[in-house]
Each structure stands twice: as structure tokens, then as C-alpha cells.
CSV table of N, CA and C in Angstrom, one decimal:
chain,number,residue,atom,x,y,z
A,134,MET,N,0.9,-1.1,0.1
A,134,MET,CA,0.0,-0.1,-0.1
A,134,MET,C,0.8,1.1,0.0
A,135,PRO,N,0.4,2.1,-0.7
A,135,PRO,CA,1.5,3.6,-0.9
A,135,PRO,C,1.3,4.2,0.3
A,136,ALA,N,2.5,4.9,0.6
A,136,ALA,CA,2.6,5.7,2.0
A,136,ALA,C,1.5,6.6,2.0
A,137,ARG,N,1.1,7.5,1.2
A,137,ARG,CA,0.0,8.5,0.8
A,137,ARG,C,-1.2,7.7,1.6
A,138,VAL,N,-1.4,6.7,0.9
A,138,VAL,CA,-2.8,5.7,1.2
A,138,VAL,C,-2.7,5.4,2.7
A,139,ALA,N,-1.9,4.9,3.1
A,139,ALA,CA,-1.7,4.4,4.3
A,139,ALA,C,-1.8,5.8,5.3
A,140,ALA,N,-1.3,6.8,5.1
A,140,ALA,CA,-1.5,7.9,5.9
A,140,ALA,C,-2.6,8.5,5.9
A,141,ASP,N,-3.5,8.6,4.9
A,141,ASP,CA,-4.9,8.9,5.0
A,141,ASP,C,-5.7,8.1,5.2
A,142,LYS,N,-5.4,6.8,5.3
A,142,LYS,CA,-6.4,5.8,6.1
A,142,LYS,C,-6.2,6.1,7.9
A,143,ALA,N,-5.0,6.3,8.4
A,143,ALA,CA,-4.6,6.6,9.6
A,143,ALA,C,-5.0,7.9,10.2
A,144,SER,N,-5.1,9.1,9.3
A,144,SER,CA,-5.8,10.1,9.4
A,144,SER,C,-7.4,10.0,9.8
A,145,GLU,N,-7.8,9.5,8.8
A,145,GLU,CA,-9.4,8.8,8.9
A,145,GLU,C,-9.8,8.5,10.3
A,146,ARG,N,-9.0,7.3,10.5
A,146,ARG,CA,-9.2,6.8,11.8
A,146,ARG,C,-9.1,7.3,12.8
A,147,ALA,N,-7.9,8.5,12.9
A,147,ALA,CA,-7.8,9.5,14.0
A,147,ALA,C,-8.9,10.4,13.9
A,148,LYS,N,-9.4,11.0,13.1
A,148,LYS,CA,-10.6,11.7,12.9
A,148,LYS,C,-12.0,10.8,13.6
A,149,LYS,N,-12.0,9.8,13.2
A,149,LYS,CA,-13.3,9.0,13.9
A,149,LYS,C,-12.9,8.7,15.5
A,150,ASN,N,-11.5,8.3,15.9
A,150,ASN,CA,-11.5,8.0,17.4
A,150,ASN,C,-11.5,9.5,18.0
A,151,LEU,N,-11.2,10.6,17.6
A,151,LEU,CA,-11.2,12.0,18.1
A,151,LEU,C,-12.6,12.3,18.4
A,152,GLY,N,-13.1,12.0,17.2
A,152,GLY,CA,-14.9,12.5,17.2
A,152,GLY,C,-15.5,11.6,18.5
A,153,ALA,N,-15.3,10.4,18.5
A,153,ALA,CA,-15.8,9.3,19.9
A,153,ALA,C,-15.6,9.9,20.9
A,154,LEU,N,-14.2,10.4,21.1
A,154,LEU,CA,-13.6,10.7,22.4
A,154,LEU,C,-14.5,12.2,22.7
A,155,ILE,N,-14.9,12.9,21.8
A,155,ILE,CA,-15.6,14.1,21.9
A,155,ILE,C,-16.9,13.9,22.3
A,156,VAL,N,-17.4,13.0,21.6
A,156,VAL,CA,-18.9,12.3,22.3
A,156,VAL,C,-19.2,11.9,23.6
A,157,ARG,N,-18.0,11.3,24.1
A,157,ARG,CA,-17.8,10.6,25.4
A,157,ARG,C,-17.8,11.8,26.1
A,158,CYS,N,-17.1,12.5,26.1
A,158,CYS,CA,-16.5,13.6,26.9
A,158,CYS,C,-17.8,14.6,27.2
A,159,ARG,N,-18.6,14.9,26.2
A,159,ARG,CA,-19.6,15.6,26.5
A,159,ARG,C,-20.7,15.2,27.4
A,160,GLY,N,-20.9,13.9,27.5
A,160,GLY,CA,-21.6,13.3,28.3
A,160,GLY,C,-23.3,13.7,28.1
A,161,THR,N,-23.9,14.4,29.0
A,161,THR,CA,-25.2,14.4,28.9
A,161,THR,C,-25.5,15.9,28.2
A,162,LEU,N,-24.5,16.9,27.9
A,162,LEU,CA,-24.5,18.0,26.9
A,162,LEU,C,-24.8,17.7,25.6
A,163,SER,N,-25.9,18.1,24.9
A,163,SER,CA,-26.1,17.9,23.7
A,163,SER,C,-25.2,18.1,22.6
A,164,GLN,N,-25.2,17.8,21.6
A,164,GLN,CA,-24.4,18.2,20.4
A,164,GLN,C,-24.4,19.6,19.9
A,165,SER,N,-25.9,20.2,20.1
A,165,SER,CA,-26.3,21.4,19.8
A,165,SER,C,-25.7,22.3,21.0
A,166,GLN,N,-25.9,22.0,22.1
A,166,GLN,CA,-25.5,23.0,23.2
A,166,GLN,C,-23.8,22.9,23.0
A,167,LEU,N,-23.0,21.9,22.8
A,167,LEU,CA,-21.7,22.1,22.9
A,167,LEU,C,-21.1,22.8,21.5
A,168,ALA,N,-21.9,22.7,20.4
A,168,ALA,CA,-21.6,23.2,19.2
A,168,ALA,C,-22.0,24.9,19.5
A,169,GLN,N,-22.9,25.0,20.2
A,169,GLN,CA,-22.9,26.8,20.8
A,169,GLN,C,-22.0,27.3,21.5
A,170,MET,N,-21.4,26.4,22.3
A,170,MET,CA,-20.3,26.9,23.3
A,170,MET,C,-19.3,27.0,22.4
A,171,VAL,N,-18.6,26.4,21.6
A,171,VAL,CA,-17.7,26.6,20.9
A,171,VAL,C,-17.7,27.3,19.5
A,172,GLY,N,-18.8,27.9,19.3
A,172,GLY,CA,-19.0,28.8,18.2
A,172,GLY,C,-19.0,28.2,16.8
A,173,LEU,N,-19.9,27.0,16.8
A,173,LEU,CA,-20.0,26.4,15.5
A,173,LEU,C,-21.5,26.1,15.2
A,174,PRO,N,-21.8,25.7,13.9
A,174,PRO,CA,-23.2,25.3,13.7
A,174,PRO,C,-22.9,23.7,14.1
A,175,ARG,N,-24.6,23.6,14.3
A,175,ARG,CA,-24.3,22.0,14.8
A,175,ARG,C,-24.2,21.1,13.7
A,176,SER,N,-24.4,21.5,12.4
A,176,SER,CA,-23.9,20.5,11.7
A,176,SER,C,-22.5,20.5,11.5
A,177,ASN,N,-21.6,21.5,11.6
A,177,ASN,CA,-20.2,21.2,11.7
A,177,ASN,C,-19.8,20.5,13.1
A,178,MET,N,-20.2,20.7,14.0
A,178,MET,CA,-20.0,19.8,15.2
A,178,MET,C,-20.4,18.2,15.0
A,179,LYS,N,-21.5,18.1,14.2
A,179,LYS,CA,-21.8,16.6,13.9
A,179,LYS,C,-20.6,16.1,13.1
A,180,TYR,N,-20.3,16.7,12.2
A,180,TYR,CA,-19.2,16.3,11.1
A,180,TYR,C,-18.0,15.9,12.0
A,181,ILE,N,-17.5,16.9,13.0
A,181,ILE,CA,-16.5,16.5,14.0
A,181,ILE,C,-16.8,15.1,14.7
A,182,GLU,N,-17.9,15.1,15.2
A,182,GLU,CA,-18.1,14.1,15.9
A,182,GLU,C,-18.1,12.7,15.3
A,183,ASP,N,-18.6,12.9,14.1
A,183,ASP,CA,-18.8,11.6,13.1
A,183,ASP,C,-17.5,11.4,12.5
A,184,GLY,N,-16.3,11.9,12.7
A,184,GLY,CA,-15.3,11.7,12.1
A,184,GLY,C,-15.0,12.1,10.6
A,185,VAL,N,-16.0,12.9,10.1
A,185,VAL,CA,-15.8,13.3,8.6
A,185,VAL,C,-14.7,14.5,8.7
A,186,ASN,N,-14.9,15.5,9.6
A,186,ASN,CA,-14.2,16.8,9.6
A,186,ASN,C,-13.1,16.6,11.1
A,187,ALA,N,-12.1,17.2,10.9
A,187,ALA,CA,-11.2,17.5,12.0
A,187,ALA,C,-11.4,19.1,12.5
A,188,PRO,N,-11.5,19.0,13.9
A,188,PRO,CA,-11.4,20.5,14.4
A,188,PRO,C,-10.5,21.4,14.1
A,189,THR,N,-10.4,22.6,13.9
A,189,THR,CA,-9.4,23.8,13.9
A,189,THR,C,-8.7,23.8,15.1
A,190,ALA,N,-7.5,24.4,15.0
A,190,ALA,CA,-6.8,24.6,16.4
A,190,ALA,C,-7.8,25.4,17.1
A,191,GLU,N,-8.5,26.3,16.6
A,191,GLU,CA,-9.2,27.4,17.5
A,191,GLU,C,-10.3,26.5,18.1
A,192,VAL,N,-10.9,25.5,17.3
A,192,VAL,CA,-12.3,24.8,17.8
A,192,VAL,C,-11.5,23.8,18.7
A,193,TYR,N,-10.5,23.4,18.5
A,193,TYR,CA,-10.0,22.1,19.6
A,193,TYR,C,-9.7,22.7,20.8
A,194,ASP,N,-9.1,24.0,20.6
A,194,ASP,CA,-9.0,24.8,21.9
A,194,ASP,C,-10.1,24.9,23.0
A,195,LYS,N,-11.0,25.4,22.2
A,195,LYS,CA,-12.4,25.6,22.9
A,195,LYS,C,-13.1,24.5,23.2
A,196,LEU,N,-12.8,23.4,22.5
A,196,LEU,CA,-13.7,22.0,23.0
A,196,LEU,C,-12.8,21.5,24.2
A,197,ILE,N,-11.7,21.5,24.3
A,197,ILE,CA,-10.6,21.1,25.6
A,197,ILE,C,-11.2,21.8,26.8
A,198,LYS,N,-11.4,23.5,26.6
A,198,LYS,CA,-11.9,24.1,27.6
A,198,LYS,C,-13.1,23.9,27.9
A,199,GLU,N,-14.0,23.4,27.2
A,199,GLU,CA,-15.4,23.1,27.6
A,199,GLU,C,-15.7,21.8,28.1
A,200,LEU,N,-15.1,20.7,27.4
A,200,LEU,CA,-15.2,19.4,27.6
A,200,LEU,C,-14.5,19.1,28.9
A,201,LYS,N,-13.2,19.8,29.4
A,201,LYS,CA,-12.5,19.3,30.7
A,201,LYS,C,-12.2,18.1,30.8
A,202,PRO,N,-11.5,17.3,29.7
A,202,PRO,CA,-11.2,15.7,29.6
A,202,PRO,C,-10.3,15.6,30.9
A,203,ASP,N,-10.3,14.5,31.4
A,203,ASP,CA,-9.4,13.8,32.4
A,203,ASP,C,-8.2,13.8,31.5
A,204,LEU,N,-7.1,13.6,32.3
A,204,LEU,CA,-5.5,13.5,31.9
A,204,LEU,C,-5.5,12.6,30.8
A,205,GLN,N,-5.8,11.3,31.2
A,205,GLN,CA,-5.8,10.3,30.0
A,205,GLN,C,-6.3,10.4,28.9
A,206,THR,N,-7.5,11.0,29.2
A,206,THR,CA,-8.5,11.3,27.8
A,206,THR,C,-7.8,12.5,27.0
A,207,ARG,N,-7.3,13.6,27.9
A,207,ARG,CA,-6.6,14.7,27.1
A,207,ARG,C,-5.4,14.1,26.3
A,208,ARG,N,-4.5,13.3,26.8
A,208,ARG,CA,-3.6,13.0,26.2
A,208,ARG,C,-3.7,12.2,24.9
A,209,ARG,N,-4.7,11.4,25.0
A,209,ARG,CA,-5.3,10.5,24.0
A,209,ARG,C,-5.9,11.7,22.9
A,210,MET,N,-6.6,12.5,23.2
A,210,MET,CA,-7.2,13.5,22.4
A,210,MET,C,-6.1,14.4,21.7
A,211,ASP,N,-5.0,14.7,22.4
A,211,ASP,CA,-3.9,15.4,21.7
A,211,ASP,C,-3.1,14.6,20.7
A,212,ARG,N,-3.0,13.3,21.2
A,212,ARG,CA,-2.4,12.2,20.2
A,212,ARG,C,-2.9,12.4,19.0
A,213,LEU,N,-4.2,12.3,19.0
A,213,LEU,CA,-5.0,12.1,17.6
A,213,LEU,C,-5.2,13.7,17.1
A,214,TYR,N,-5.2,14.5,17.7
A,214,TYR,CA,-5.2,15.7,17.0
A,214,TYR,C,-3.8,16.2,16.2
A,215,MET,N,-2.7,15.8,16.8
A,215,MET,CA,-1.5,15.8,16.2
A,215,MET,C,-1.4,14.8,15.0
A,216,ALA,N,-2.0,13.8,15.1
A,216,ALA,CA,-1.9,12.7,13.9
A,216,ALA,C,-2.8,13.3,12.6
A,217,ILE,N,-3.7,13.8,13.1
A,217,ILE,CA,-4.5,14.5,12.1
A,217,ILE,C,-3.9,15.7,11.3
A,218,ARG,N,-3.4,16.9,12.2
A,218,ARG,CA,-3.0,18.2,11.7
A,218,ARG,C,-1.4,18.1,11.7
A,219,LYS,N,-1.0,17.1,12.2
A,219,LYS,CA,0.7,17.3,12.2
A,219,LYS,C,1.2,18.2,12.7
A,220,VAL,N,0.5,18.8,13.9
A,220,VAL,CA,1.2,19.9,14.7
A,220,VAL,C,0.8,19.5,16.0
A,221,PRO,N,1.6,20.1,17.0
A,221,PRO,CA,1.3,20.0,18.4
A,221,PRO,C,-0.2,20.7,18.8
A,222,PRO,N,-0.8,20.3,19.9
A,222,PRO,CA,-2.2,20.9,20.3
A,222,PRO,C,-1.9,22.5,20.4
A,223,PRO,N,-2.9,23.3,20.2
A,223,PRO,CA,-2.8,24.5,20.4
A,223,PRO,C,-2.2,25.2,21.5
A,224,ASP,N,-2.4,24.8,22.7
A,224,ASP,CA,-1.8,25.3,24.1
A,224,ASP,C,-0.3,25.2,23.9
A,225,ILE,N,0.1,24.2,23.5
A,225,ILE,CA,1.4,23.9,23.3
A,225,ILE,C,2.3,24.8,22.3
A,226,CYS,N,1.4,25.1,21.1
A,226,CYS,CA,2.4,26.0,20.1
A,226,CYS,C,2.2,27.4,20.9
A,227,ARG,N,1.3,27.7,21.5
A,227,ARG,CA,1.0,29.0,22.3
A,227,ARG,C,2.1,29.2,23.2
A,228,THR,N,2.6,28.2,24.1
A,228,THR,CA,3.7,28.2,25.0
A,228,THR,C,4.9,28.4,24.6
A,229,ILE,N,4.7,27.6,23.3
A,229,ILE,CA,6.5,27.7,22.7
A,229,ILE,C,6.5,29.0,22.1
A,230,THR,N,5.7,29.4,21.3
A,230,THR,CA,5.7,30.6,20.7
A,230,THR,C,5.8,31.9,21.4
A,231,GLN,N,5.2,31.9,22.4
A,231,GLN,CA,5.3,32.7,23.4
A,231,GLN,C,6.6,32.8,24.3
A,232,ASN,N,7.4,32.1,24.0
A,232,ASN,CA,8.7,32.0,24.9
A,232,ASN,C,9.7,31.5,24.1
A,233,LYS,N,10.5,32.8,23.7
A,233,LYS,CA,11.6,32.9,22.4
A,233,LYS,C,12.8,31.8,23.2
A,234,ASP,N,12.9,32.1,24.4
A,234,ASP,CA,14.2,31.2,24.9
A,234,ASP,C,13.8,29.7,24.8
A,235,LEU,N,12.8,29.5,24.9
A,235,LEU,CA,12.4,28.0,25.0
A,235,LEU,C,12.5,27.6,23.4
A,236,VAL,N,12.2,28.3,22.5
A,236,VAL,CA,12.4,28.2,20.9
A,236,VAL,C,13.8,28.0,20.7
A,237,ASP,N,14.8,28.8,21.3
A,237,ASP,CA,16.2,28.7,21.1
A,237,ASP,C,16.5,27.7,21.6
A,238,ALA,N,16.3,27.2,23.0
A,238,ALA,CA,16.7,25.9,23.5
A,238,ALA,C,16.3,24.4,22.5
A,239,MET,N,15.1,24.6,22.3
A,239,MET,CA,14.5,23.6,21.4
A,239,MET,C,15.4,23.4,20.2
A,240,ARG,N,15.8,24.4,19.5
A,240,ARG,CA,16.7,24.5,18.3
A,240,ARG,C,17.8,23.9,18.6
A,241,LYS,N,18.3,24.2,19.7
A,241,LYS,CA,19.8,23.6,20.1
A,241,LYS,C,19.5,22.1,20.3
A,242,LEU,N,18.4,21.4,20.6
A,242,LEU,CA,18.3,20.1,20.8
A,242,LEU,C,17.8,19.4,19.3
A,243,GLU,N,17.7,20.2,18.4
A,243,GLU,CA,17.3,19.4,17.2
A,243,GLU,C,18.4,18.4,16.9
A,244,GLY,N,17.7,17.4,16.6
A,244,GLY,CA,18.3,16.1,16.1
A,244,GLY,C,18.5,15.1,17.4
A,245,CYS,N,18.3,15.8,18.7
A,245,CYS,CA,18.6,15.2,19.7
A,245,CYS,C,17.2,14.3,20.3
A,246,ASN,N,17.5,13.1,20.9
A,246,ASN,CA,16.4,12.5,21.3
A,246,ASN,C,16.7,12.7,23.0
A,247,LEU,N,15.7,13.2,23.7
A,247,LEU,CA,15.9,13.0,25.4
A,247,LEU,C,15.4,11.6,25.7
A,248,THR,N,16.4,11.1,26.7
A,248,THR,CA,16.2,9.9,27.5
A,248,THR,C,15.2,10.0,28.1
A,249,PRO,N,14.6,8.9,28.7
A,249,PRO,CA,13.3,9.1,29.8
A,249,PRO,C,13.7,9.7,30.9
A,250,ASP,N,15.1,9.6,31.4
A,250,ASP,CA,15.6,10.4,32.6
A,250,ASP,C,15.5,11.6,32.3
A,251,GLN,N,15.8,12.3,31.1
A,251,GLN,CA,15.9,13.8,30.9
A,251,GLN,C,14.5,14.1,30.9
A,252,ILE,N,13.5,13.5,30.3
A,252,ILE,CA,12.3,13.9,30.0
A,252,ILE,C,11.8,14.1,31.7
A,253,LYS,N,12.0,13.1,32.4
A,253,LYS,CA,11.8,13.3,33.7
A,253,LYS,C,12.1,14.5,34.4
A,254,ARG,N,13.3,14.9,34.2
A,254,ARG,CA,13.9,16.0,34.8
A,254,ARG,C,13.3,17.3,34.2
A,255,VAL,N,13.1,17.2,32.8
A,255,VAL,CA,12.2,18.3,32.0
A,255,VAL,C,10.6,18.6,32.8
A,256,ALA,N,10.3,17.5,33.0
A,256,ALA,CA,9.0,17.6,33.6
A,256,ALA,C,8.9,18.2,35.0
A,257,ALA,N,9.8,17.7,35.8
A,257,ALA,CA,10.2,18.1,37.1
A,257,ALA,C,10.4,19.7,37.2
A,258,LEU,N,11.1,20.1,36.2
A,258,LEU,CA,11.5,21.5,36.1
A,258,LEU,C,10.1,22.4,35.6
A,259,PHE,N,9.3,21.9,34.7
A,259,PHE,CA,8.1,22.3,34.4
A,259,PHE,C,7.2,22.4,35.6
A,260,ALA,N,7.0,21.6,36.5
A,260,ALA,CA,6.4,21.2,37.5
A,260,ALA,C,6.5,22.3,38.6
A,261,SER,N,7.9,22.7,38.7
A,261,SER,CA,8.3,23.6,39.5
A,261,SER,C,8.2,25.2,39.1
A,262,PHE,N,8.0,25.3,37.7
A,262,PHE,CA,7.3,26.4,37.3
A,262,PHE,C,5.7,26.7,37.6
A,263,GLN,N,5.1,25.6,37.5
A,263,GLN,CA,3.6,25.6,38.0
A,263,GLN,C,3.4,25.9,39.5
A,264,GLU,N,4.4,25.3,40.3
A,264,GLU,CA,4.0,25.4,41.7
A,264,GLU,C,4.7,27.2,41.9
A,265,ASN,N,5.7,27.6,41.5
A,265,ASN,CA,5.9,29.0,41.5
A,265,ASN,C,4.8,29.8,41.2
A,266,ARG,N,4.4,29.7,40.2
A,266,ARG,CA,3.1,30.5,39.7
A,266,ARG,C,1.7,30.4,40.4
A,267,GLU,N,1.4,29.2,41.2
A,267,GLU,CA,0.3,29.2,42.0
A,267,GLU,C,0.8,29.5,43.2
A,268,GLY,N,1.8,29.7,43.8
A,268,GLY,CA,2.5,30.3,44.9
A,268,GLY,C,2.5,31.8,44.9
A,269,GLU,N,2.5,32.4,43.8
A,269,GLU,CA,2.6,33.9,43.6
A,269,GLU,C,0.9,34.3,43.4
A,270,SER,N,0.2,33.2,42.9
A,270,SER,CA,-1.0,34.0,43.1
A,270,SER,C,-1.7,33.8,44.2
A,271,THR,N,-1.3,33.1,45.2
A,271,THR,CA,-1.9,33.1,46.6
A,271,THR,C,-1.5,34.1,47.6
A,272,LYS,N,-0.5,34.9,46.9
A,272,LYS,CA,0.2,36.0,48.0
A,272,LYS,C,-0.6,37.2,47.8
């Protein structure tokens, strides 16, 4: 099977799986209510939930804010979004582009794969940023 056909099929499966997760996350909220909350016509929301279309970055961002999926579901949704759009989720893109020094650091790492231990250290560093931010907001 040609690579293009395989990629298209993988993207189609990802759209269907993302749509199913959105349906599951909305729970008792109707499709119309969710569509209104994220600023879409109901028909567009139906196409997303049916896996016909994928949400744009703006719509995906709004969906995540409204649906508030648990961490495990959010990770699955993000992986599916990345498989479809071939870019990181909007919140990650925003964080990267708003921090010039982070972009510079990432460019220096180009071609380097972090080890699991290094990834844990980076995660701990980011967790400390979050703790500092939360500590500042309670002062």
C-alpha cells in the first residue's frame, strides 16, 4: 500500500477516534449545546463527532476548555489531534511561540532525542514553574 494511502487511512481513523472521544466527554451535554459553546453550527459539530472533519486549532482549543477531559483522555485527544493536523495542540504551540528562549533551547536540541531520565527532569522543571506560579497567585 502506498505511504500516502496509509497516511490518509490513519488520519481518517484518528478523526473517527477523536470524534468518539468528544462524544464521550460531552456526556449529557447535547451536540447543539456543545456546538453553541464553541461557536460552531450544529452540523459542523456533527461532522467532527462523526469523524468526517477534524476541528481547527481554535475549535480544538475551545472543545478542550469546555469538555475538560481527564488527563488520560486529554493525552489521547492530543495524540489524535497531532496525528490529524501534524502539529502540536494549540496550547503547546502557544507556550512555545510565546517563549523565545524556549524556541532557542529547542533549536539547540534539534536532532537529539531526550532519554526517559532527561524527560523526567524536564517534567520536574515545568512542575516547579507551575508551583511557583500557584504560590505567587496566593500571595
